[in-house]
Every structure is written in structure tokens, then in C-alpha cells.
Amino acid sequence: MINSHSKLNRMHTSDMLLTGIMLLICFLALYPVWYTLILSFNDSSDAMRGGIYWWPRKFTVQSYVTVFQDKSIIKAFNITIWRTLIGTVTNVFFTAMVSYALSRKTLMGKKFYLIIGTITMFFGGGLIPYFITLKNLKLYNTFLVYIIPALFNFYNAIIFMSFFRDMPASLEESAKLDGANDWTIFNRIILPLSKPILATIALFTGVYHWNDYFCGVMYINNPDLQPIQTFLYRVVASASSSKAVVAMPAGVSALQVSSQSVKLATMVVTTAPIVCVYPFLQKYFVKGIMIGSIKG
């Protein structure tokens, strides 16, 4: 009896210790986000005094008014939204289609395709050859530069293939007996049964498209085609050139505001949408990751 009580006490103590550690990790992960949020809603001149840790001391939305005052940020949001929607849908569908073909044992040249795909995961042609290729394909400074190069991702294809291999072969066999071809099987049977992994890859791809600023910096010269993250990059770069006051670049009001408040407000504006989407996909995300990584 004594041993059982001591074991329960040790288990209780270890559970409390693990809970405390996890709460500490959660706090360390979430507090920077909360700190950014409260500073963005605090008066910029007051925030420079410091001493703000939990709540805004002088609440104001002036930083957000300044950021949204110019229509260029609305254009950047529109570009990012359309890029994320179109890029995610096309990437998920194209990657799933290719992965389904690669997961079939009857595909001719399957090993060769897998070797080529694996090589691309570790080796690239370099930035300059890639830039020249995009320019020769007439993709430079066009909206399609966000979409076409991101149509296929071999890492995501590996997850898809692992999922497709675990599907019962009897599904395809019965469908073929009913006269269905590969295209019909893929669209009407495979895709509807693949919602968890589709949601997982969609989340991966959507976050990439939303957060990517590099394409807008390197391959876009037209301000009307810049995504919101490129806009944020230029705001932060401009704000960093001044410690207290910043003259805003194209896309933000010319009002002089605190560089810190402008950076924080723009970060919140660009991060909030993708954070709001994540909870709706979380249940599929967890299930899809487990299926794609453990099975097969």
C-alpha cells in the first residue's frame, strides 16, 4: 500500500513538473506575440518610454490608421490573397495528381522520376540561373511568377505518396470494373478520401504563399504586384533607418510616426489573417501529419 501511494505521489509530482514546463514553453512562445500586439495599440511616443508589459498604457489605433491610409497596402493584400488562394489550390491539386501517379506500381519510369525528384530536394541550379530561366519564360514581373514555379513540391509529394500507398487497392479495382478510368478514380474516389492530407498540404502551401516576401523582392519590379510580405519588408527596412521617426515609403502615409509602432502594426496586420485560418484546419492538420508520417 505504501509503495502504491509513493508511486502515485511520484507520478503526481512528475505530472505537475511536466505541466509547469509546458506552460512555461507556451508562455515563452505566446508572449512575444502578445507584446507585439499591445505595443502596436499603444501611443508611439508613450511606448518609447518603456515599461509596457501586459496592457497598452495609452490605447490608440493611430499606427493602424497610418498603415492603412494609403491604398497600396490594400493592393498588396489583394495580391497576397489571390496568390495564396490560386497558388494553394493549384499546388495541392497538381502535387496530388503527380503523387498519385508516382504511387502506382504500374507507372513506367517510376524509379527515374523519384531519383530526379530526390535530387532536387538537395541540389539547386542557383539564384542567377533561376532568375534567367524565369525571365526567358516571360514570368519575370508577372503575377504568374508566384504560381507556376510553385506548382509542384517534391517534399509534399512524398507525404502524398505515403498516404496514397496506404489506400486499399480494392477501391481502384472495383472502380475499374465499373468502367472508371484513372482520371475518374482520382477525382471521384481518391481526392474525396484524402481530405486530411489535402488540408495538411494546403496549410503548408498557404502559409508559404502568405509569408513569402523573397519572390516579390527578386522577381517583381511593379509596385502594383508586390505581396503584403514584400510590403512589410520594405516598411521594416525603411523604418529601421530611423530610431524615432520614419518617413514612410510608397504604400504608407507620409505621416511621421514611430518606426517601432509602424513595424509592429504592419506585422500584426500581415500575420493576423493566416493565424485566423489555422484553427479551422487544425483538426485536419494533425490527422494528416500523423497519416503521412507514420503510415507506409
PDB file of C-alpha atoms in Angstrom:
ATOM      1  CA  MET A   1       0.000   0.000   0.000  1.00  0.00           C
ATOM      2  CA  ILE A   2       2.830   2.358   0.910  1.00  0.00           C
ATOM      3  CA  ASN A   3       4.590   1.616  -2.361  1.00  0.00           C
ATOM      4  CA  SER A   4       1.433   2.323  -4.347  1.00  0.00           C
ATOM      5  CA  HIS A   5       0.967   5.666  -2.567  1.00  0.00           C
ATOM      6  CA  SER A   6       4.595   6.640  -3.173  1.00  0.00           C
ATOM      7  CA  LYS A   7       4.248   5.747  -6.849  1.00  0.00           C
ATOM      8  CA  LEU A   8       1.105   7.886  -7.123  1.00  0.00           C
ATOM      9  CA  ASN A   9       2.875  10.770  -5.428  1.00  0.00           C
ATOM     10  CA  ARG A  10       5.849  10.475  -7.783  1.00  0.00           C
ATOM     11  CA  MET A  11       3.508  10.345 -10.782  1.00  0.00           C
ATOM     12  CA  HIS A  12       1.595  13.356  -9.479  1.00  0.00           C
ATOM     13  CA  THR A  13       4.835  15.298  -8.951  1.00  0.00           C
ATOM     14  CA  SER A  14       6.147  14.403 -12.398  1.00  0.00           C
ATOM     15  CA  ASP A  15       2.831  15.403 -13.997  1.00  0.00           C
ATOM     16  CA  MET A  16       2.943  18.760 -12.229  1.00  0.00           C
ATOM     17  CA  LEU A  17       6.539  19.272 -13.304  1.00  0.00           C
ATOM     18  CA  LEU A  18       5.775  18.439 -16.936  1.00  0.00           C
ATOM     19  CA  THR A  19       2.694  20.680 -16.858  1.00  0.00           C
ATOM     20  CA  GLY A  20       4.761  23.532 -15.467  1.00  0.00           C
ATOM     21  CA  ILE A  21       7.429  23.079 -18.145  1.00  0.00           C
ATOM     22  CA  MET A  22       4.817  23.004 -20.927  1.00  0.00           C
ATOM     23  CA  LEU A  23       3.105  26.117 -19.547  1.00  0.00           C
ATOM     24  CA  LEU A  24       6.461  27.884 -19.457  1.00  0.00           C
ATOM     25  CA  ILE A  25       7.163  26.902 -23.072  1.00  0.00           C
ATOM     26  CA  CYS A  26       3.702  28.107 -24.119  1.00  0.00           C
ATOM     27  CA  PHE A  27       4.252  31.408 -22.323  1.00  0.00           C
ATOM     28  CA  LEU A  28       7.649  31.920 -23.965  1.00  0.00           C
ATOM     29  CA  ALA A  29       6.092  31.194 -27.359  1.00  0.00           C
ATOM     30  CA  LEU A  30       2.975  33.350 -26.966  1.00  0.00           C
ATOM     31  CA  TYR A  31       4.238  36.349 -25.002  1.00  0.00           C
ATOM     32  CA  PRO A  32       6.257  37.881 -27.876  1.00  0.00           C
ATOM     33  CA  VAL A  33       3.076  37.799 -29.986  1.00  0.00           C
ATOM     34  CA  TRP A  34       1.077  39.436 -27.190  1.00  0.00           C
ATOM     35  CA  TYR A  35       3.821  42.006 -26.591  1.00  0.00           C
ATOM     36  CA  THR A  36       3.848  42.918 -30.267  1.00  0.00           C
ATOM     37  CA  LEU A  37       0.064  43.306 -30.231  1.00  0.00           C
ATOM     38  CA  ILE A  38      -0.137  45.573 -27.167  1.00  0.00           C
ATOM     39  CA  LEU A  39       2.700  47.800 -28.360  1.00  0.00           C
ATOM     40  CA  SER A  40       1.040  48.195 -31.743  1.00  0.00           C
ATOM     41  CA  PHE A  41      -2.075  49.552 -29.971  1.00  0.00           C
ATOM     42  CA  ASN A  42      -0.110  51.870 -27.677  1.00  0.00           C
ATOM     43  CA  ASP A  43       0.688  55.513 -28.403  1.00  0.00           C
ATOM     44  CA  SER A  44       4.051  55.581 -30.193  1.00  0.00           C
ATOM     45  CA  SER A  45       5.577  58.414 -28.152  1.00  0.00           C
ATOM     46  CA  ASP A  46       4.409  56.822 -24.902  1.00  0.00           C
ATOM     47  CA  ALA A  47       5.741  53.410 -25.930  1.00  0.00           C
ATOM     48  CA  MET A  48       9.238  54.857 -26.313  1.00  0.00           C
ATOM     49  CA  ARG A  49       9.307  55.439 -22.532  1.00  0.00           C
ATOM     50  CA  GLY A  50       9.176  51.663 -21.978  1.00  0.00           C
ATOM     51  CA  GLY A  51       7.550  49.896 -19.047  1.00  0.00           C
ATOM     52  CA  ILE A  52       4.718  48.316 -21.076  1.00  0.00           C
ATOM     53  CA  TYR A  53       4.453  44.586 -20.481  1.00  0.00           C
ATOM     54  CA  TRP A  54       0.843  43.373 -20.308  1.00  0.00           C
ATOM     55  CA  TRP A  55      -1.633  46.063 -21.456  1.00  0.00           C
ATOM     56  CA  PRO A  56      -1.454  49.221 -23.590  1.00  0.00           C
ATOM     57  CA  ARG A  57      -0.822  52.243 -21.369  1.00  0.00           C
ATOM     58  CA  LYS A  58      -2.259  54.792 -23.819  1.00  0.00           C
ATOM     59  CA  PHE A  59      -4.533  52.964 -26.234  1.00  0.00           C
ATOM     60  CA  THR A  60      -4.629  54.244 -29.814  1.00  0.00           C
ATOM     61  CA  VAL A  61      -5.139  52.900 -33.329  1.00  0.00           C
ATOM     62  CA  GLN A  62      -3.092  55.660 -34.980  1.00  0.00           C
ATOM     63  CA  SER A  63      -0.413  53.227 -36.124  1.00  0.00           C
ATOM     64  CA  TYR A  64      -3.031  51.147 -37.948  1.00  0.00           C
ATOM     65  CA  VAL A  65      -4.627  54.272 -39.429  1.00  0.00           C
ATOM     66  CA  THR A  66      -1.214  55.275 -40.724  1.00  0.00           C
ATOM     67  CA  VAL A  67      -0.572  51.866 -42.245  1.00  0.00           C
ATOM     68  CA  PHE A  68      -3.974  51.618 -43.940  1.00  0.00           C
ATOM     69  CA  GLN A  69      -4.141  55.225 -45.089  1.00  0.00           C
ATOM     70  CA  ASP A  70      -2.561  54.519 -48.452  1.00  0.00           C
ATOM     71  CA  LYS A  71      -4.278  52.257 -50.983  1.00  0.00           C
ATOM     72  CA  SER A  72      -1.055  50.454 -51.851  1.00  0.00           C
ATOM     73  CA  ILE A  73      -1.368  48.209 -48.816  1.00  0.00           C
ATOM     74  CA  ILE A  74      -4.866  47.218 -49.958  1.00  0.00           C
ATOM     75  CA  LYS A  75      -3.409  46.304 -53.368  1.00  0.00           C
ATOM     76  CA  ALA A  76      -0.681  44.286 -51.625  1.00  0.00           C
ATOM     77  CA  PHE A  77      -3.320  42.450 -49.591  1.00  0.00           C
ATOM     78  CA  ASN A  78      -5.321  41.670 -52.726  1.00  0.00           C
ATOM     79  CA  ILE A  79      -2.226  40.309 -54.473  1.00  0.00           C
ATOM     80  CA  THR A  80      -1.391  38.136 -51.464  1.00  0.00           C
ATOM     81  CA  ILE A  81      -4.947  36.848 -51.081  1.00  0.00           C
ATOM     82  CA  TRP A  82      -5.242  35.913 -54.754  1.00  0.00           C
ATOM     83  CA  ARG A  83      -1.748  34.465 -54.752  1.00  0.00           C
ATOM     84  CA  THR A  84      -2.486  32.357 -51.676  1.00  0.00           C
ATOM     85  CA  LEU A  85      -5.832  31.098 -52.973  1.00  0.00           C
ATOM     86  CA  ILE A  86      -4.736  30.330 -56.529  1.00  0.00           C
ATOM     87  CA  GLY A  87      -1.288  29.091 -55.524  1.00  0.00           C
ATOM     88  CA  THR A  88      -2.628  26.785 -52.819  1.00  0.00           C
ATOM     89  CA  VAL A  89      -5.372  25.244 -54.964  1.00  0.00           C
ATOM     90  CA  THR A  90      -3.126  24.688 -57.992  1.00  0.00           C
ATOM     91  CA  ASN A  91      -0.208  23.382 -55.939  1.00  0.00           C
ATOM     92  CA  VAL A  92      -2.309  20.930 -53.924  1.00  0.00           C
ATOM     93  CA  PHE A  93      -4.162  19.610 -56.979  1.00  0.00           C
ATOM     94  CA  PHE A  94      -1.085  19.320 -59.215  1.00  0.00           C
ATOM     95  CA  THR A  95       1.090  17.804 -56.482  1.00  0.00           C
ATOM     96  CA  ALA A  96      -1.650  15.340 -55.540  1.00  0.00           C
ATOM     97  CA  MET A  97      -2.126  14.336 -59.178  1.00  0.00           C
ATOM     98  CA  VAL A  98       1.589  13.735 -59.748  1.00  0.00           C
ATOM     99  CA  SER A  99       1.938  11.952 -56.408  1.00  0.00           C
ATOM    100  CA  TYR A 100      -0.959   9.644 -57.207  1.00  0.00           C
ATOM    101  CA  ALA A 101       0.746   8.654 -60.448  1.00  0.00           C
ATOM    102  CA  LEU A 102       4.085   8.117 -58.684  1.00  0.00           C
ATOM    103  CA  SER A 103       2.430   5.949 -56.030  1.00  0.00           C
ATOM    104  CA  ARG A 104       1.169   3.478 -58.663  1.00  0.00           C
ATOM    105  CA  LYS A 105       3.377   0.428 -59.221  1.00  0.00           C
ATOM    106  CA  THR A 106       2.455   0.295 -62.915  1.00  0.00           C
ATOM    107  CA  LEU A 107       3.940   3.700 -63.779  1.00  0.00           C
ATOM    108  CA  MET A 108       6.729   3.401 -66.354  1.00  0.00           C
ATOM    109  CA  GLY A 109       9.998   5.086 -65.339  1.00  0.00           C
ATOM    110  CA  LYS A 110       8.847   5.494 -61.766  1.00  0.00           C
ATOM    111  CA  LYS A 111      12.306   4.993 -60.222  1.00  0.00           C
ATOM    112  CA  PHE A 112      13.843   7.527 -62.592  1.00  0.00           C
ATOM    113  CA  TYR A 113      11.239  10.172 -61.658  1.00  0.00           C
ATOM    114  CA  LEU A 114      11.771   9.525 -57.955  1.00  0.00           C
ATOM    115  CA  ILE A 115      15.549   9.862 -58.308  1.00  0.00           C
ATOM    116  CA  ILE A 116      15.197  13.138 -60.200  1.00  0.00           C
ATOM    117  CA  GLY A 117      12.759  14.447 -57.597  1.00  0.00           C
ATOM    118  CA  THR A 118      15.016  13.444 -54.716  1.00  0.00           C
ATOM    119  CA  ILE A 119      17.991  15.230 -56.290  1.00  0.00           C
ATOM    120  CA  THR A 120      16.003  18.473 -56.499  1.00  0.00           C
ATOM    121  CA  MET A 121      15.437  18.328 -52.738  1.00  0.00           C
ATOM    122  CA  PHE A 122      19.169  18.678 -52.053  1.00  0.00           C
ATOM    123  CA  PHE A 123      20.610  20.481 -55.062  1.00  0.00           C
ATOM    124  CA  GLY A 124      19.512  23.579 -56.965  1.00  0.00           C
ATOM    125  CA  GLY A 125      20.717  25.457 -60.004  1.00  0.00           C
ATOM    126  CA  GLY A 126      21.396  28.665 -58.085  1.00  0.00           C
ATOM    127  CA  LEU A 127      19.679  32.037 -57.921  1.00  0.00           C
ATOM    128  CA  ILE A 128      21.116  33.552 -61.106  1.00  0.00           C
ATOM    129  CA  PRO A 129      20.250  30.619 -63.428  1.00  0.00           C
ATOM    130  CA  TYR A 130      16.792  30.502 -61.838  1.00  0.00           C
ATOM    131  CA  PHE A 131      16.311  34.225 -62.435  1.00  0.00           C
ATOM    132  CA  ILE A 132      17.425  33.890 -66.062  1.00  0.00           C
ATOM    133  CA  THR A 133      15.053  30.945 -66.553  1.00  0.00           C
ATOM    134  CA  LEU A 134      12.095  32.902 -65.215  1.00  0.00           C
ATOM    135  CA  LYS A 135      12.957  35.839 -67.447  1.00  0.00           C
ATOM    136  CA  ASN A 136      13.258  33.641 -70.539  1.00  0.00           C
ATOM    137  CA  LEU A 137       9.880  32.092 -69.727  1.00  0.00           C
ATOM    138  CA  LYS A 138       8.343  35.603 -69.581  1.00  0.00           C
ATOM    139  CA  LEU A 139       7.414  35.123 -65.941  1.00  0.00           C
ATOM    140  CA  TYR A 140       9.514  37.971 -64.563  1.00  0.00           C
ATOM    141  CA  ASN A 141       7.409  40.861 -63.264  1.00  0.00           C
ATOM    142  CA  THR A 142       4.125  38.990 -63.789  1.00  0.00           C
ATOM    143  CA  PHE A 143       1.608  37.526 -61.344  1.00  0.00           C
ATOM    144  CA  LEU A 144       2.279  34.028 -62.685  1.00  0.00           C
ATOM    145  CA  VAL A 145       5.777  34.094 -61.195  1.00  0.00           C
ATOM    146  CA  TYR A 146       4.059  33.385 -57.864  1.00  0.00           C
ATOM    147  CA  ILE A 147       2.025  30.470 -59.229  1.00  0.00           C
ATOM    148  CA  ILE A 148       3.807  28.427 -61.914  1.00  0.00           C
ATOM    149  CA  PRO A 149       7.200  27.848 -60.189  1.00  0.00           C
ATOM    150  CA  ALA A 150       5.317  26.733 -57.049  1.00  0.00           C
ATOM    151  CA  LEU A 151       3.006  24.249 -58.786  1.00  0.00           C
ATOM    152  CA  PHE A 152       4.893  21.210 -57.512  1.00  0.00           C
ATOM    153  CA  ASN A 153       6.812  20.434 -54.339  1.00  0.00           C
ATOM    154  CA  PHE A 154       8.551  17.076 -54.064  1.00  0.00           C
ATOM    155  CA  TYR A 155       8.610  17.112 -50.266  1.00  0.00           C
ATOM    156  CA  ASN A 156       4.802  17.423 -50.264  1.00  0.00           C
ATOM    157  CA  ALA A 157       4.672  14.743 -52.954  1.00  0.00           C
ATOM    158  CA  ILE A 158       6.428  12.294 -50.620  1.00  0.00           C
ATOM    159  CA  ILE A 159       3.733  12.874 -47.984  1.00  0.00           C
ATOM    160  CA  PHE A 160       1.019  12.424 -50.594  1.00  0.00           C
ATOM    161  CA  MET A 161       2.595   9.206 -51.901  1.00  0.00           C
ATOM    162  CA  SER A 162       2.810   7.764 -48.399  1.00  0.00           C
ATOM    163  CA  PHE A 163      -0.896   8.437 -47.939  1.00  0.00           C
ATOM    164  CA  PHE A 164      -1.966   7.099 -51.346  1.00  0.00           C
ATOM    165  CA  ARG A 165       0.024   3.865 -50.926  1.00  0.00           C
ATOM    166  CA  ASP A 166      -2.000   3.002 -47.822  1.00  0.00           C
ATOM    167  CA  MET A 167      -5.330   3.196 -49.622  1.00  0.00           C
ATOM    168  CA  PRO A 168      -6.889  -0.227 -50.295  1.00  0.00           C
ATOM    169  CA  ALA A 169      -6.205  -1.440 -53.824  1.00  0.00           C
ATOM    170  CA  SER A 170      -9.741  -2.849 -53.906  1.00  0.00           C
ATOM    171  CA  LEU A 171     -11.089   0.708 -54.283  1.00  0.00           C
ATOM    172  CA  GLU A 172      -9.418   1.147 -57.653  1.00  0.00           C
ATOM    173  CA  GLU A 173     -10.097  -2.396 -58.759  1.00  0.00           C
ATOM    174  CA  SER A 174     -13.826  -2.129 -58.108  1.00  0.00           C
ATOM    175  CA  ALA A 175     -13.961   1.279 -59.802  1.00  0.00           C
ATOM    176  CA  LYS A 176     -12.200  -0.070 -62.897  1.00  0.00           C
ATOM    177  CA  LEU A 177     -14.625  -2.979 -63.032  1.00  0.00           C
ATOM    178  CA  ASP A 178     -17.395  -0.385 -63.187  1.00  0.00           C
ATOM    179  CA  GLY A 179     -15.677   1.260 -66.164  1.00  0.00           C
ATOM    180  CA  ALA A 180     -13.930   4.183 -64.417  1.00  0.00           C
ATOM    181  CA  ASN A 181     -10.631   5.404 -65.836  1.00  0.00           C
ATOM    182  CA  ASP A 182      -7.670   6.744 -63.825  1.00  0.00           C
ATOM    183  CA  TRP A 183      -8.864  10.354 -64.063  1.00  0.00           C
ATOM    184  CA  THR A 184     -12.324   9.464 -62.741  1.00  0.00           C
ATOM    185  CA  ILE A 185     -10.850   7.362 -59.941  1.00  0.00           C
ATOM    186  CA  PHE A 186      -8.537  10.177 -58.896  1.00  0.00           C
ATOM    187  CA  ASN A 187     -11.220  12.892 -58.906  1.00  0.00           C
ATOM    188  CA  ARG A 188     -14.203  10.972 -57.552  1.00  0.00           C
ATOM    189  CA  ILE A 189     -12.613   8.447 -55.194  1.00  0.00           C
ATOM    190  CA  ILE A 190      -9.055   9.380 -54.216  1.00  0.00           C
ATOM    191  CA  LEU A 191      -9.477  13.121 -53.614  1.00  0.00           C
ATOM    192  CA  PRO A 192     -12.691  12.869 -51.521  1.00  0.00           C
ATOM    193  CA  LEU A 193     -10.989  10.281 -49.291  1.00  0.00           C
ATOM    194  CA  SER A 194      -7.862  12.422 -48.910  1.00  0.00           C
ATOM    195  CA  LYS A 195      -9.296  15.425 -47.049  1.00  0.00           C
ATOM    196  CA  PRO A 196      -6.905  15.182 -44.052  1.00  0.00           C
ATOM    197  CA  ILE A 197      -3.745  15.126 -46.165  1.00  0.00           C
ATOM    198  CA  LEU A 198      -5.170  17.700 -48.595  1.00  0.00           C
ATOM    199  CA  ALA A 199      -5.836  20.074 -45.688  1.00  0.00           C
ATOM    200  CA  THR A 200      -2.336  19.478 -44.333  1.00  0.00           C
ATOM    201  CA  ILE A 201      -0.597  20.250 -47.616  1.00  0.00           C
ATOM    202  CA  ALA A 202      -2.959  23.169 -48.213  1.00  0.00           C
ATOM    203  CA  LEU A 203      -1.914  24.630 -44.874  1.00  0.00           C
ATOM    204  CA  PHE A 204       1.781  24.170 -45.686  1.00  0.00           C
ATOM    205  CA  THR A 205       1.379  25.763 -49.105  1.00  0.00           C
ATOM    206  CA  GLY A 206      -0.939  28.544 -47.951  1.00  0.00           C
ATOM    207  CA  VAL A 207       1.424  29.616 -45.174  1.00  0.00           C
ATOM    208  CA  TYR A 208       4.311  29.608 -47.658  1.00  0.00           C
ATOM    209  CA  HIS A 209       2.465  31.791 -50.164  1.00  0.00           C
ATOM    210  CA  TRP A 210       1.235  34.169 -47.485  1.00  0.00           C
ATOM    211  CA  ASN A 211       4.605  34.583 -45.759  1.00  0.00           C
ATOM    212  CA  ASP A 212       6.869  34.654 -48.812  1.00  0.00           C
ATOM    213  CA  TYR A 213       8.455  38.031 -49.496  1.00  0.00           C
ATOM    214  CA  PHE A 214      11.505  36.905 -51.468  1.00  0.00           C
ATOM    215  CA  CYS A 215       9.695  36.430 -54.792  1.00  0.00           C
ATOM    216  CA  GLY A 216       8.294  39.939 -54.587  1.00  0.00           C
ATOM    217  CA  VAL A 217      11.728  41.379 -53.916  1.00  0.00           C
ATOM    218  CA  MET A 218      13.643  39.419 -56.549  1.00  0.00           C
ATOM    219  CA  TYR A 219      11.197  38.784 -59.388  1.00  0.00           C
ATOM    220  CA  ILE A 220       8.732  41.692 -59.219  1.00  0.00           C
ATOM    221  CA  ASN A 221       9.531  45.244 -60.265  1.00  0.00           C
ATOM    222  CA  ASN A 222       5.961  46.508 -60.470  1.00  0.00           C
ATOM    223  CA  PRO A 223       4.729  48.009 -57.144  1.00  0.00           C
ATOM    224  CA  ASP A 224       1.159  47.006 -58.026  1.00  0.00           C
ATOM    225  CA  LEU A 225       2.188  43.316 -57.986  1.00  0.00           C
ATOM    226  CA  GLN A 226       4.050  43.253 -54.684  1.00  0.00           C
ATOM    227  CA  PRO A 227       2.575  40.968 -51.988  1.00  0.00           C
ATOM    228  CA  ILE A 228       1.920  42.079 -48.439  1.00  0.00           C
ATOM    229  CA  GLN A 229       5.080  40.475 -47.053  1.00  0.00           C
ATOM    230  CA  THR A 230       7.240  42.365 -49.543  1.00  0.00           C
ATOM    231  CA  PHE A 231       5.366  45.487 -48.480  1.00  0.00           C
ATOM    232  CA  LEU A 232       6.184  44.656 -44.846  1.00  0.00           C
ATOM    233  CA  TYR A 233       9.819  44.028 -45.736  1.00  0.00           C
ATOM    234  CA  ARG A 234      10.114  47.469 -47.305  1.00  0.00           C
ATOM    235  CA  VAL A 235       8.316  49.141 -44.397  1.00  0.00           C
ATOM    236  CA  VAL A 236      10.627  47.486 -41.847  1.00  0.00           C
ATOM    237  CA  ALA A 237      13.706  48.272 -43.943  1.00  0.00           C
ATOM    238  CA  SER A 238      12.678  51.919 -44.195  1.00  0.00           C
ATOM    239  CA  ALA A 239      11.681  52.157 -40.533  1.00  0.00           C
ATOM    240  CA  SER A 240      14.982  50.646 -39.418  1.00  0.00           C
ATOM    241  CA  SER A 241      16.839  53.581 -40.939  1.00  0.00           C
ATOM    242  CA  SER A 242      15.483  55.871 -38.209  1.00  0.00           C
ATOM    243  CA  LYS A 243      15.353  55.305 -34.472  1.00  0.00           C
ATOM    244  CA  ALA A 244      12.445  57.572 -33.635  1.00  0.00           C
ATOM    245  CA  VAL A 245      10.796  58.890 -36.752  1.00  0.00           C
ATOM    246  CA  VAL A 246      10.257  57.377 -40.137  1.00  0.00           C
ATOM    247  CA  ALA A 247       9.310  58.825 -43.492  1.00  0.00           C
ATOM    248  CA  MET A 248       7.124  56.126 -44.958  1.00  0.00           C
ATOM    249  CA  PRO A 249       7.900  54.557 -48.352  1.00  0.00           C
ATOM    250  CA  ALA A 250       5.379  54.213 -51.165  1.00  0.00           C
ATOM    251  CA  GLY A 251       2.401  52.344 -49.796  1.00  0.00           C
ATOM    252  CA  VAL A 252       2.131  54.047 -46.395  1.00  0.00           C
ATOM    253  CA  SER A 253       1.029  57.505 -45.371  1.00  0.00           C
ATOM    254  CA  ALA A 254       3.734  60.156 -45.289  1.00  0.00           C
ATOM    255  CA  LEU A 255       2.827  60.937 -41.670  1.00  0.00           C
ATOM    256  CA  GLN A 256       5.769  60.768 -39.315  1.00  0.00           C
ATOM    257  CA  VAL A 257       5.246  58.051 -36.730  1.00  0.00           C
ATOM    258  CA  SER A 258       7.399  55.931 -34.506  1.00  0.00           C
ATOM    259  CA  SER A 259       9.370  53.403 -36.539  1.00  0.00           C
ATOM    260  CA  GLN A 260       8.679  50.790 -33.878  1.00  0.00           C
ATOM    261  CA  SER A 261       4.911  51.319 -33.957  1.00  0.00           C
ATOM    262  CA  VAL A 262       4.840  51.150 -37.756  1.00  0.00           C
ATOM    263  CA  LYS A 263       6.781  47.885 -37.807  1.00  0.00           C
ATOM    264  CA  LEU A 264       4.647  46.306 -35.095  1.00  0.00           C
ATOM    265  CA  ALA A 265       1.324  47.398 -36.606  1.00  0.00           C
ATOM    266  CA  THR A 266       2.324  46.142 -40.043  1.00  0.00           C
ATOM    267  CA  MET A 267       3.466  42.818 -38.587  1.00  0.00           C
ATOM    268  CA  VAL A 268       0.116  42.340 -36.833  1.00  0.00           C
ATOM    269  CA  VAL A 269      -1.824  43.246 -39.985  1.00  0.00           C
ATOM    270  CA  THR A 270       0.118  40.811 -42.163  1.00  0.00           C
ATOM    271  CA  THR A 271       0.103  37.956 -39.641  1.00  0.00           C
ATOM    272  CA  ALA A 272      -3.497  38.077 -38.388  1.00  0.00           C
ATOM    273  CA  PRO A 273      -5.282  36.552 -41.435  1.00  0.00           C
ATOM    274  CA  ILE A 274      -3.196  33.371 -41.606  1.00  0.00           C
ATOM    275  CA  VAL A 275      -3.452  32.976 -37.816  1.00  0.00           C
ATOM    276  CA  CYS A 276      -7.256  33.176 -38.070  1.00  0.00           C
ATOM    277  CA  VAL A 277      -7.352  30.476 -40.763  1.00  0.00           C
ATOM    278  CA  TYR A 278      -5.210  27.959 -38.880  1.00  0.00           C
ATOM    279  CA  PRO A 279      -7.811  26.877 -36.229  1.00  0.00           C
ATOM    280  CA  PHE A 280     -10.239  25.779 -38.948  1.00  0.00           C
ATOM    281  CA  LEU A 281      -7.631  23.468 -40.476  1.00  0.00           C
ATOM    282  CA  GLN A 282      -6.016  22.250 -37.257  1.00  0.00           C
ATOM    283  CA  LYS A 283      -8.043  19.027 -36.910  1.00  0.00           C
ATOM    284  CA  TYR A 284      -7.180  18.023 -40.479  1.00  0.00           C
ATOM    285  CA  PHE A 285      -3.595  19.181 -39.990  1.00  0.00           C
ATOM    286  CA  VAL A 286      -2.911  16.901 -37.004  1.00  0.00           C
ATOM    287  CA  LYS A 287      -4.619  13.900 -38.576  1.00  0.00           C
ATOM    288  CA  GLY A 288      -2.920  14.417 -41.930  1.00  0.00           C
ATOM    289  CA  ILE A 289       0.545  14.743 -40.426  1.00  0.00           C
ATOM    290  CA  MET A 290       0.119  11.511 -38.473  1.00  0.00           C
ATOM    291  CA  ILE A 291      -1.112   9.620 -41.513  1.00  0.00           C
ATOM    292  CA  GLY A 292       1.512  10.997 -43.840  1.00  0.00           C
ATOM    293  CA  SER A 293       4.443  10.442 -41.500  1.00  0.00           C
ATOM    294  CA  ILE A 294       3.716   7.196 -39.631  1.00  0.00           C
ATOM    295  CA  LYS A 295       1.994   5.021 -42.176  1.00  0.00           C
ATOM    296  CA  GLY A 296       3.949   3.474 -45.050  1.00  0.00           C
TER     297      GLY A 296
END
